[in-house]
Tab-separated table of C-alpha atoms in Angstrom:
chain	number	residue	atom	x	y	z
A	9	UNK	CA	-28.204	-90.936	-63.487
A	10	UNK	CA	-27.448	-93.208	-60.551
A	11	UNK	CA	-23.784	-92.240	-60.734
A	12	UNK	CA	-24.568	-88.513	-60.632
A	13	UNK	CA	-27.680	-88.129	-58.490
A	14	UNK	CA	-29.085	-89.743	-55.366
A	15	UNK	CA	-32.696	-88.719	-55.987
A	16	UNK	CA	-35.038	-91.161	-57.692
A	17	UNK	CA	-35.169	-90.621	-61.441
A	18	UNK	CA	-36.622	-93.820	-62.909
A	19	UNK	CA	-40.170	-95.018	-63.579
A	20	UNK	CA	-40.827	-98.725	-63.972
A	21	UNK	CA	-43.797	-100.950	-64.872
A	22	UNK	CA	-44.836	-98.838	-67.846
A	23	UNK	CA	-46.983	-100.062	-70.718
A	24	UNK	CA	-46.841	-98.851	-74.304
A	25	UNK	CA	-49.327	-98.881	-77.169
A	26	UNK	CA	-46.253	-98.347	-79.374
A	27	UNK	CA	-43.880	-101.033	-78.013
A	28	UNK	CA	-40.265	-100.942	-79.059
A	29	UNK	CA	-40.170	-97.223	-79.764
A	30	UNK	CA	-37.709	-95.052	-77.871
A	31	UNK	CA	-38.973	-91.807	-76.362
A	32	UNK	CA	-36.496	-88.967	-75.929
A	33	UNK	CA	-36.846	-85.213	-75.651
A	34	UNK	CA	-37.368	-82.258	-73.313
A	35	UNK	CA	-40.475	-82.316	-71.154
A	36	UNK	CA	-43.520	-80.107	-71.375
A	37	UNK	CA	-46.001	-80.858	-68.609
A	38	UNK	CA	-49.683	-80.909	-67.808
A	39	UNK	CA	-50.773	-81.646	-64.260
A	40	UNK	CA	-54.242	-83.047	-63.471
A	41	UNK	CA	-56.477	-82.312	-60.479
A	42	UNK	CA	-59.738	-83.787	-59.169
A	43	UNK	CA	-62.660	-82.609	-61.278
A	44	UNK	CA	-64.929	-79.930	-59.806
A	45	UNK	CA	-66.953	-77.905	-62.305
A	46	UNK	CA	-67.517	-75.149	-59.724
A	47	UNK	CA	-63.911	-74.685	-58.620
A	48	UNK	CA	-62.375	-75.624	-61.982
A	49	UNK	CA	-64.727	-74.467	-64.749
A	50	UNK	CA	-64.192	-76.578	-67.884
A	51	UNK	CA	-63.957	-73.558	-70.203
A	52	UNK	CA	-60.670	-72.723	-68.431
A	53	UNK	CA	-59.475	-76.135	-67.262
A	54	UNK	CA	-59.485	-78.350	-70.336
A	55	UNK	CA	-56.910	-80.314	-72.303
A	56	UNK	CA	-57.007	-78.192	-75.457
A	57	UNK	CA	-56.278	-74.940	-73.646
A	58	UNK	CA	-53.570	-76.345	-71.392
A	59	UNK	CA	-51.919	-78.307	-74.208
A	60	UNK	CA	-51.382	-75.152	-76.247
A	61	UNK	CA	-50.232	-73.333	-73.129
A	62	UNK	CA	-47.694	-76.115	-72.483
A	63	UNK	CA	-46.214	-75.892	-75.987
A	64	UNK	CA	-46.322	-72.103	-76.307
A	65	UNK	CA	-42.522	-71.905	-76.517
A	66	UNK	CA	-42.260	-74.669	-79.118
A	67	UNK	CA	-43.327	-78.273	-79.384
A	68	UNK	CA	-41.361	-80.194	-81.983
A	69	UNK	CA	-39.386	-83.030	-80.427
A	70	UNK	CA	-40.762	-82.441	-76.923
A	71	UNK	CA	-42.267	-85.077	-74.631
A	72	UNK	CA	-45.711	-84.361	-73.210
A	73	UNK	CA	-45.651	-85.425	-69.548
A	74	UNK	CA	-49.097	-85.925	-68.001
A	75	UNK	CA	-49.109	-86.084	-64.189
A	76	UNK	CA	-52.140	-87.848	-62.702
A	77	UNK	CA	-51.430	-86.648	-59.138
A	78	UNK	CA	-52.374	-90.000	-57.666
A	79	UNK	CA	-55.081	-91.051	-60.135
A	80	UNK	CA	-52.978	-93.708	-61.822
A	81	UNK	CA	-55.956	-95.899	-62.779
A	82	UNK	CA	-57.793	-93.037	-64.488
A	83	UNK	CA	-57.722	-92.204	-68.191
A	84	UNK	CA	-55.948	-88.921	-68.897
A	85	UNK	CA	-56.744	-88.934	-72.600
A	86	UNK	CA	-57.605	-90.906	-75.690
A	87	UNK	CA	-56.769	-91.017	-79.374
A	88	UNK	CA	-58.834	-88.040	-80.501
A	89	UNK	CA	-57.630	-85.606	-77.829
A	90	UNK	CA	-54.039	-86.827	-78.039
A	91	UNK	CA	-53.913	-86.498	-81.849
A	92	UNK	CA	-52.792	-82.923	-81.125
A	93	UNK	CA	-49.484	-84.370	-79.889
A	94	UNK	CA	-48.691	-85.806	-83.317
A	95	UNK	CA	-50.104	-82.805	-85.188
A	96	UNK	CA	-47.616	-80.570	-83.377
A	97	UNK	CA	-44.733	-83.002	-83.970
A	98	UNK	CA	-43.945	-83.851	-80.363
A	99	UNK	CA	-41.800	-86.937	-79.752
A	100	UNK	CA	-44.442	-88.641	-77.617
A	101	UNK	CA	-46.125	-88.966	-74.253
A	102	UNK	CA	-45.143	-90.120	-70.770
A	103	UNK	CA	-47.737	-90.450	-68.016
A	104	UNK	CA	-48.268	-92.206	-64.707
A	105	UNK	CA	-51.968	-92.499	-65.577
A	106	UNK	CA	-53.807	-94.592	-68.144
A	107	UNK	CA	-54.679	-93.804	-71.750
A	108	UNK	CA	-57.538	-94.913	-73.973
A	109	UNK	CA	-57.667	-96.056	-77.592
A	110	UNK	CA	-54.435	-98.037	-77.802
A	111	UNK	CA	-55.376	-99.307	-81.279
A	112	UNK	CA	-55.684	-95.724	-82.494
A	113	UNK	CA	-52.501	-94.601	-80.739
A	114	UNK	CA	-50.568	-97.486	-82.344
A	115	UNK	CA	-51.140	-95.890	-85.748
A	116	UNK	CA	-49.402	-92.670	-84.677
A	117	UNK	CA	-45.708	-91.881	-85.115
A	118	UNK	CA	-45.355	-91.225	-81.386
A	119	UNK	CA	-43.552	-93.125	-78.640
A	120	UNK	CA	-45.979	-93.471	-75.733
A	121	UNK	CA	-45.511	-94.883	-72.211
A	122	UNK	CA	-48.206	-95.029	-69.536
A	123	UNK	CA	-49.625	-97.214	-66.720
A	124	UNK	CA	-51.946	-99.124	-69.021
A	125	UNK	CA	-55.035	-98.894	-71.161
A	126	UNK	CA	-58.370	-97.598	-69.929
A	127	UNK	CA	-61.743	-98.059	-71.562
A	128	UNK	CA	-63.618	-95.436	-69.571
A	129	UNK	CA	-63.368	-91.647	-69.998
A	130	UNK	CA	-61.791	-90.025	-66.944
A	131	UNK	CA	-63.013	-86.454	-67.297
A	132	UNK	CA	-65.479	-86.783	-64.443
A	133	UNK	CA	-62.628	-87.833	-62.138
A	134	UNK	CA	-59.711	-85.571	-63.110
A	135	UNK	CA	-59.225	-82.481	-65.234
A	136	UNK	CA	-56.142	-80.753	-66.671
A	137	UNK	CA	-55.120	-78.133	-64.135
A	138	UNK	CA	-51.697	-76.568	-64.825
A	139	UNK	CA	-49.254	-76.443	-67.718
A	140	UNK	CA	-45.476	-76.366	-67.582
A	141	UNK	CA	-45.103	-76.598	-63.841
A	142	UNK	CA	-42.860	-79.086	-62.054
A	143	UNK	CA	-44.664	-82.410	-61.542
A	144	UNK	CA	-44.106	-85.712	-59.739
A	145	UNK	CA	-44.730	-89.067	-61.414
A	146	UNK	CA	-44.422	-92.111	-59.157
A	147	UNK	CA	-41.952	-90.317	-56.889
A	148	UNK	CA	-39.903	-88.875	-59.760
A	149	UNK	CA	-39.709	-85.086	-59.971
A	150	UNK	CA	-39.844	-83.700	-63.509
A	151	UNK	CA	-39.307	-80.042	-64.358
A	152	UNK	CA	-40.255	-78.537	-67.712
A	153	UNK	CA	-37.182	-78.838	-69.914
A	154	UNK	CA	-35.839	-81.945	-68.184
A	155	UNK	CA	-35.095	-84.689	-70.685
A	156	UNK	CA	-37.171	-87.845	-70.741
A	157	UNK	CA	-35.804	-91.146	-71.995
A	158	UNK	CA	-38.109	-94.160	-72.141
A	159	UNK	CA	-37.938	-97.571	-73.758
A	160	UNK	CA	-39.544	-100.939	-72.949
A	161	UNK	CA	-37.428	-101.290	-69.789
A	162	UNK	CA	-38.723	-98.067	-68.192
A	163	UNK	CA	-38.249	-94.313	-68.191
A	164	UNK	CA	-35.791	-91.863	-66.667
A	165	UNK	CA	-35.921	-88.104	-66.119
A	166	UNK	CA	-32.626	-86.284	-66.688
A	167	UNK	CA	-32.074	-82.687	-65.508
A	168	UNK	CA	-31.602	-80.476	-68.555
A	169	UNK	CA	-28.179	-79.240	-67.370
A	170	UNK	CA	-26.911	-82.819	-67.044
A	171	UNK	CA	-28.242	-84.421	-70.213
A	172	UNK	CA	-24.952	-84.321	-72.127
A	173	UNK	CA	-22.994	-85.714	-69.163
A	174	UNK	CA	-25.555	-88.477	-68.617
A	175	UNK	CA	-25.572	-89.523	-72.281
A	176	UNK	CA	-21.773	-89.581	-72.373
A	177	UNK	CA	-21.781	-91.631	-69.169
A	178	UNK	CA	-24.291	-94.072	-70.650
A	179	UNK	CA	-22.009	-94.582	-73.653
A	180	UNK	CA	-19.089	-95.212	-71.287
A	181	UNK	CA	-21.119	-97.800	-69.361
A	182	UNK	CA	-21.860	-99.554	-72.657
A	183	UNK	CA	-18.143	-99.658	-73.493
A	184	UNK	CA	-17.301	-100.999	-70.024
A	185	UNK	CA	-19.988	-103.680	-70.299
A	186	UNK	CA	-18.645	-104.788	-73.688
A	187	UNK	CA	-15.156	-105.055	-72.212
A	188	UNK	CA	-16.479	-107.028	-69.225
A	189	UNK	CA	-18.338	-109.474	-71.479
A	190	UNK	CA	-15.148	-110.060	-73.460
A	191	UNK	CA	-13.171	-110.611	-70.242
A	192	UNK	CA	-15.787	-113.052	-68.919
A	193	UNK	CA	-15.671	-115.004	-72.177
A	194	UNK	CA	-11.926	-115.526	-71.718
A	195	UNK	CA	-11.925	-116.232	-67.975
A	196	UNK	CA	-11.141	-119.585	-66.418
A	197	UNK	CA	-11.824	-120.953	-62.909
A	198	UNK	CA	-8.250	-120.131	-62.009
A	199	UNK	CA	-8.460	-116.500	-63.093
A	200	UNK	CA	-7.374	-114.560	-60.025
A	201	UNK	CA	-7.460	-110.954	-61.174
A	202	UNK	CA	-11.086	-110.721	-62.229
A	203	UNK	CA	-12.747	-107.325	-61.932
A	204	UNK	CA	-15.624	-106.885	-59.546
A	205	UNK	CA	-18.893	-107.045	-61.464
A	206	UNK	CA	-21.368	-104.177	-61.176
């Protein structure tokens, strides 16, 4: 992504209840907003309703992106609510907020990345507000349909139109790194034509 785009596309310092799993797929989004039962009545603004709105065009293999809108220390969901994600065969979850019930989430088949575990319900602080709108997580803009890749080193958002080019470029970087490692293994102090390292 860094070779193609100048905008920020990576999220760091993520935690996973399912460490080691790779998350990859097109994004569907839910954006959260400060809770107000008068302005945002819970019969309309709730996770169940907005989840099914987010996946209305299909869910299998998608990544559910939950945008906290600044409430990164607040729980955006727990094992019971998020069991819908596995039931509908999504690839997993990415959020800049916290999640509850890590022990329960570990037993799922999902790949999940978040800011950490919470023990307290967050529904009196934030509520699901919009589905499948563009969101911002930690300065990274994510549009519905953008591809999310996450592993233990962090996450990246890839514009849908560029995903093939980015994946091909990543494979090329891997080849170049392998060649560089081989060249370094054979170098000597007198080697004068060494390539500049990235």
